[in-house]
Tab-separated table of N, CA and C in Angstrom:
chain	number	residue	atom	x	y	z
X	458	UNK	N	-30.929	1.701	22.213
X	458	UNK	CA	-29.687	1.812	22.943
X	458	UNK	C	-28.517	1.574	21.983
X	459	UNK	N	-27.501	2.637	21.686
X	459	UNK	CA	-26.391	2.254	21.284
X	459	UNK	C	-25.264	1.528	21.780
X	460	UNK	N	-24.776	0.409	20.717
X	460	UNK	CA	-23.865	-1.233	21.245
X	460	UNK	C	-22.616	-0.948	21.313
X	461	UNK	N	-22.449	0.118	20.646
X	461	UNK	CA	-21.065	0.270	19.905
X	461	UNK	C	-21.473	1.505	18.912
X	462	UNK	N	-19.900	1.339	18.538
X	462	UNK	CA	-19.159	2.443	17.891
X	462	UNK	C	-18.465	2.478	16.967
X	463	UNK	N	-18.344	2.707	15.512
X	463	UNK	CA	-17.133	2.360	14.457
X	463	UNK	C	-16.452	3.382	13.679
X	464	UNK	N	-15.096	3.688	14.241
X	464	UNK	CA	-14.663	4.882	13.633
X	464	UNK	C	-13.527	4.339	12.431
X	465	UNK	N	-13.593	4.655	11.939
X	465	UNK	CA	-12.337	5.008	10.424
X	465	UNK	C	-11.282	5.405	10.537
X	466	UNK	N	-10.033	5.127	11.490
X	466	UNK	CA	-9.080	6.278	11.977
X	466	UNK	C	-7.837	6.288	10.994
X	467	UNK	N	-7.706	5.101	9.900
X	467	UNK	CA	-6.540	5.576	8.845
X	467	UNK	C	-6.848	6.234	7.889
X	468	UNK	N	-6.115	7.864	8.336
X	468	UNK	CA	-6.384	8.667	7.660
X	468	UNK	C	-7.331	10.002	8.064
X	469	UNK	N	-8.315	9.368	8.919
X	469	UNK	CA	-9.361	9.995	9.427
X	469	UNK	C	-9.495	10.914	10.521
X	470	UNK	N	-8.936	10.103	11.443
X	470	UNK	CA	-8.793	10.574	13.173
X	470	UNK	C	-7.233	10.530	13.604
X	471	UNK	N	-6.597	9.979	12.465
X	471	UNK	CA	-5.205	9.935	12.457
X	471	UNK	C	-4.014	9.773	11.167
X	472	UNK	N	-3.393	11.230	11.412
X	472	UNK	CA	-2.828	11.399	9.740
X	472	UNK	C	-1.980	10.395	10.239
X	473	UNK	N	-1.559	9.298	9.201
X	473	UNK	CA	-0.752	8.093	9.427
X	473	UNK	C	-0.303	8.105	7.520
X	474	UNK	N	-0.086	9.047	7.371
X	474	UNK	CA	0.366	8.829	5.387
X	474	UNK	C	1.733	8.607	5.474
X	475	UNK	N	1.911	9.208	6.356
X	475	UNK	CA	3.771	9.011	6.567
X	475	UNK	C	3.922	7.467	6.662
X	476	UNK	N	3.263	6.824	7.268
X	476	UNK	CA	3.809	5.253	8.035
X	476	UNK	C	3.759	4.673	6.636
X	477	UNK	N	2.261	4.818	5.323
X	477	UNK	CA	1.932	4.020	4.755
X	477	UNK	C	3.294	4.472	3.520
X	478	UNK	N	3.707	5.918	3.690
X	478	UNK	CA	4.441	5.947	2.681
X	478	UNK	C	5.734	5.218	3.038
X	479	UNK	N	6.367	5.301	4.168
X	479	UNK	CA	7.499	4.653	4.746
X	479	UNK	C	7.296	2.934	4.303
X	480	UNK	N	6.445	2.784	4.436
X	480	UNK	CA	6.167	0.882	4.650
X	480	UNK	C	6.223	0.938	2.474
X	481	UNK	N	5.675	1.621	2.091
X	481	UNK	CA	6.083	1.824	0.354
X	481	UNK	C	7.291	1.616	-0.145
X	482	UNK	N	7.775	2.483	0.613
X	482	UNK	CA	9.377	2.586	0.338
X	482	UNK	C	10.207	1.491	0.528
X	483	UNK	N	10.067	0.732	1.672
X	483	UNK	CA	10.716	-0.371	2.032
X	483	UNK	C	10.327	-1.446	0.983
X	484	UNK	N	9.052	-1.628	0.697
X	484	UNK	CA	8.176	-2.435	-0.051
X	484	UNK	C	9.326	-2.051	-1.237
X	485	UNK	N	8.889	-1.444	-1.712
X	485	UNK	CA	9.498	-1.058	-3.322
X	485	UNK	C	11.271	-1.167	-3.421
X	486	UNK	N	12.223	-0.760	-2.421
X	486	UNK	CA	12.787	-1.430	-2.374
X	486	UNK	C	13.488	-2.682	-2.636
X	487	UNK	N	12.898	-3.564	-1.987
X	487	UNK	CA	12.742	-5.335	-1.887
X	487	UNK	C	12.756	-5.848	-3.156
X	488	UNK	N	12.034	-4.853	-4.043
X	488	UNK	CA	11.513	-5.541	-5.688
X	488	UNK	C	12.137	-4.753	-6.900
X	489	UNK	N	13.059	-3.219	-6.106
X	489	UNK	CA	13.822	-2.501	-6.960
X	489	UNK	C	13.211	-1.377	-7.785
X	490	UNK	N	11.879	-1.446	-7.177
X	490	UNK	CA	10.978	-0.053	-7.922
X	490	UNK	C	11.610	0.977	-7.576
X	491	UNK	N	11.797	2.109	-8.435
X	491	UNK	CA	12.336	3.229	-7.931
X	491	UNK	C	11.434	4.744	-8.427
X	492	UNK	N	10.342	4.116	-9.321
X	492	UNK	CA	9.732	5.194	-9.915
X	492	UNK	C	8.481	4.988	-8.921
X	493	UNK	N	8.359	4.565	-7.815
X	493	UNK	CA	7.086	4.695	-7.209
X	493	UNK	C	6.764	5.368	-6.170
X	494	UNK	N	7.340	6.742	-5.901
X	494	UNK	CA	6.725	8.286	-5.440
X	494	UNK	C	5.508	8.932	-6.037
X	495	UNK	N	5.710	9.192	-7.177
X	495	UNK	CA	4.872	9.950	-8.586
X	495	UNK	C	3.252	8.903	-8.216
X	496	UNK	N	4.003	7.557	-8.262
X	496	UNK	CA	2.428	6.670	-8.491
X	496	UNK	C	1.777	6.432	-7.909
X	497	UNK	N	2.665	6.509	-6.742
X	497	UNK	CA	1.888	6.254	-4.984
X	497	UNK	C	1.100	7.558	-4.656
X	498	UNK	N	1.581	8.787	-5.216
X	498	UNK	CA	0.982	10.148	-4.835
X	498	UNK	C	-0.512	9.857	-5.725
X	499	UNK	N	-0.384	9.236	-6.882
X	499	UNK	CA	-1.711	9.460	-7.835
X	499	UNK	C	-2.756	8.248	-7.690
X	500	UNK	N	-2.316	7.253	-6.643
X	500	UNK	CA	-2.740	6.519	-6.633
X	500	UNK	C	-3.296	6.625	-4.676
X	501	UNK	N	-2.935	7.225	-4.009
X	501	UNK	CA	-2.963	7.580	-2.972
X	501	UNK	C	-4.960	7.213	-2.348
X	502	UNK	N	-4.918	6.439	-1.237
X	502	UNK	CA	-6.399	6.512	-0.982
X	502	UNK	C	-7.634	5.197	-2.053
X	503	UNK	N	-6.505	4.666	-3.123
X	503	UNK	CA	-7.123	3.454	-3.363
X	503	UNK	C	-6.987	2.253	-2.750
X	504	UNK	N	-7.547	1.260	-3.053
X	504	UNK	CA	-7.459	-0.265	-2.876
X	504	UNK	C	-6.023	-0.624	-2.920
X	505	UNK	N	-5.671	-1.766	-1.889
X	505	UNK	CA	-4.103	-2.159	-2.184
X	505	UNK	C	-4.298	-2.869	-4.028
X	506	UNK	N	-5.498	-3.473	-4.074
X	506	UNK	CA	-5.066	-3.911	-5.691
X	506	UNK	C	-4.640	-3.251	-6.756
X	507	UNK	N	-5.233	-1.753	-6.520
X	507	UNK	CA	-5.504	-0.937	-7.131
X	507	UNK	C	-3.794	-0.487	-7.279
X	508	UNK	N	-3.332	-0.206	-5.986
X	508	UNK	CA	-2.322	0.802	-6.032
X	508	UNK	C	-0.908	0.039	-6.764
X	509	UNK	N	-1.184	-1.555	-6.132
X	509	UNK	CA	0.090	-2.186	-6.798
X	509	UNK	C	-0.146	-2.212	-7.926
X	510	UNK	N	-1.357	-2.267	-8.831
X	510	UNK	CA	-1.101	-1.968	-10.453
X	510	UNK	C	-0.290	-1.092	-10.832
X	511	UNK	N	-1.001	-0.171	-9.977
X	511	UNK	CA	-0.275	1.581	-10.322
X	511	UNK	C	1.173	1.759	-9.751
X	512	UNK	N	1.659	0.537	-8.849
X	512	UNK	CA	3.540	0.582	-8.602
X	512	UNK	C	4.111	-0.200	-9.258
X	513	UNK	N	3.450	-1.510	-9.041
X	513	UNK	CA	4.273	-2.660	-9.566
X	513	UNK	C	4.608	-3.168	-10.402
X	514	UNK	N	5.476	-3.629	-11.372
X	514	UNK	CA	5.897	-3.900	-12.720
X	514	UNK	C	4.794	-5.366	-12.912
X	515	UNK	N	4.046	-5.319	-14.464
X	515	UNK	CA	2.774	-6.153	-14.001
X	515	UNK	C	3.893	-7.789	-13.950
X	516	UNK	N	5.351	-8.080	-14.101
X	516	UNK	CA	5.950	-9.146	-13.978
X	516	UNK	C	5.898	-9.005	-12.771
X	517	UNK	N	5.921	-8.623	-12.331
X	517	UNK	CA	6.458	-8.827	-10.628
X	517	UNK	C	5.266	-9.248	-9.937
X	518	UNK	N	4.109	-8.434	-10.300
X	518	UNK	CA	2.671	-9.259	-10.048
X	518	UNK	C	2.209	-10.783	-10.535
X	519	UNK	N	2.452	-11.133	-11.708
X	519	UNK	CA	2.712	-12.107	-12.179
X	519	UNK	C	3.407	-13.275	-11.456
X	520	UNK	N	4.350	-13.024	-10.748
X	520	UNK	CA	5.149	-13.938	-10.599
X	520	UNK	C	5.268	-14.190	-8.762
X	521	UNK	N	5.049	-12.949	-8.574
X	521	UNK	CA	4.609	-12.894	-6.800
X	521	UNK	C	2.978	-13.221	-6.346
X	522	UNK	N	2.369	-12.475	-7.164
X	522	UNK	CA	1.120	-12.940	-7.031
X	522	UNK	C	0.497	-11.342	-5.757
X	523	UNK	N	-1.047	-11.215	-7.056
X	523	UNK	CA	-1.554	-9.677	-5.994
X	523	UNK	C	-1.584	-9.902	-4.623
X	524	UNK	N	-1.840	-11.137	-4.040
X	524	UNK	CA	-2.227	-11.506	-2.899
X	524	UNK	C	-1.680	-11.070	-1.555
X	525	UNK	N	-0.172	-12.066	-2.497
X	525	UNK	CA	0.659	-11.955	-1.856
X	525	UNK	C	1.589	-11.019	-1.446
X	526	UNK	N	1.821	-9.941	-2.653
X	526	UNK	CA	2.539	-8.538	-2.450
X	526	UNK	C	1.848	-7.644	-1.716
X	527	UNK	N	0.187	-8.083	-1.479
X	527	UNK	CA	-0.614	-6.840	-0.879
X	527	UNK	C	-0.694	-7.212	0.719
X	528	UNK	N	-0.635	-8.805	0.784
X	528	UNK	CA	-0.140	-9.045	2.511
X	528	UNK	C	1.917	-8.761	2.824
X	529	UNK	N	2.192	-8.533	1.624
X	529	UNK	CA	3.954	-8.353	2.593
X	529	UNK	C	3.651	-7.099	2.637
X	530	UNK	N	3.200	-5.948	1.677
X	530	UNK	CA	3.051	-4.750	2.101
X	530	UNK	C	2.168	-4.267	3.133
X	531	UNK	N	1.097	-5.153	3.695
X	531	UNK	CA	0.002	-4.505	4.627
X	531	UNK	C	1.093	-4.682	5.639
X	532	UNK	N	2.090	-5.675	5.789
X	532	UNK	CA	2.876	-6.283	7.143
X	532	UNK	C	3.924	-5.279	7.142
X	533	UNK	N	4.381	-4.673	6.392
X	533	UNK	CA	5.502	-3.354	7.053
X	533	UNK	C	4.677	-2.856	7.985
């Protein structure tokens, strides 16, 4: 007997790239990135650790901490 059910819907069952790029923008913003269109496109579909390497100036990681920049950005 099947219990349940587990679907994947960011991205999957629901194009939502717009929201994650919008919530980027604001993000990057806040910290004054301005070159992070290009990186977010090539980086698109990885890990949040992954992607703030690929946006974030590695001082700004440094000093904010991955943790923490990857929970203010999950919260836009």
């Amino acid at each position: 007997m099947i219990r349940g059910a587990l679907f994947d819907m960011d991205g999957t069952l629901v194009d939502n790239s717009a929201v994650h790029v919008r919530a980027f923008e604001i993000f990057c913003e806040r910290y004054g990135v301005s070159d992070w269109q290009e990186k977010l496109a090539q980086a698109f579909g990885m890990g949040n650790d992954d992607i703030m390497r690929a946006i974030m100036p590695a001082e700004i990681i440094r000093t904010q901490g991955m943790e923490a920049l990857a929970d203010e950005q999950d919260a836009l």
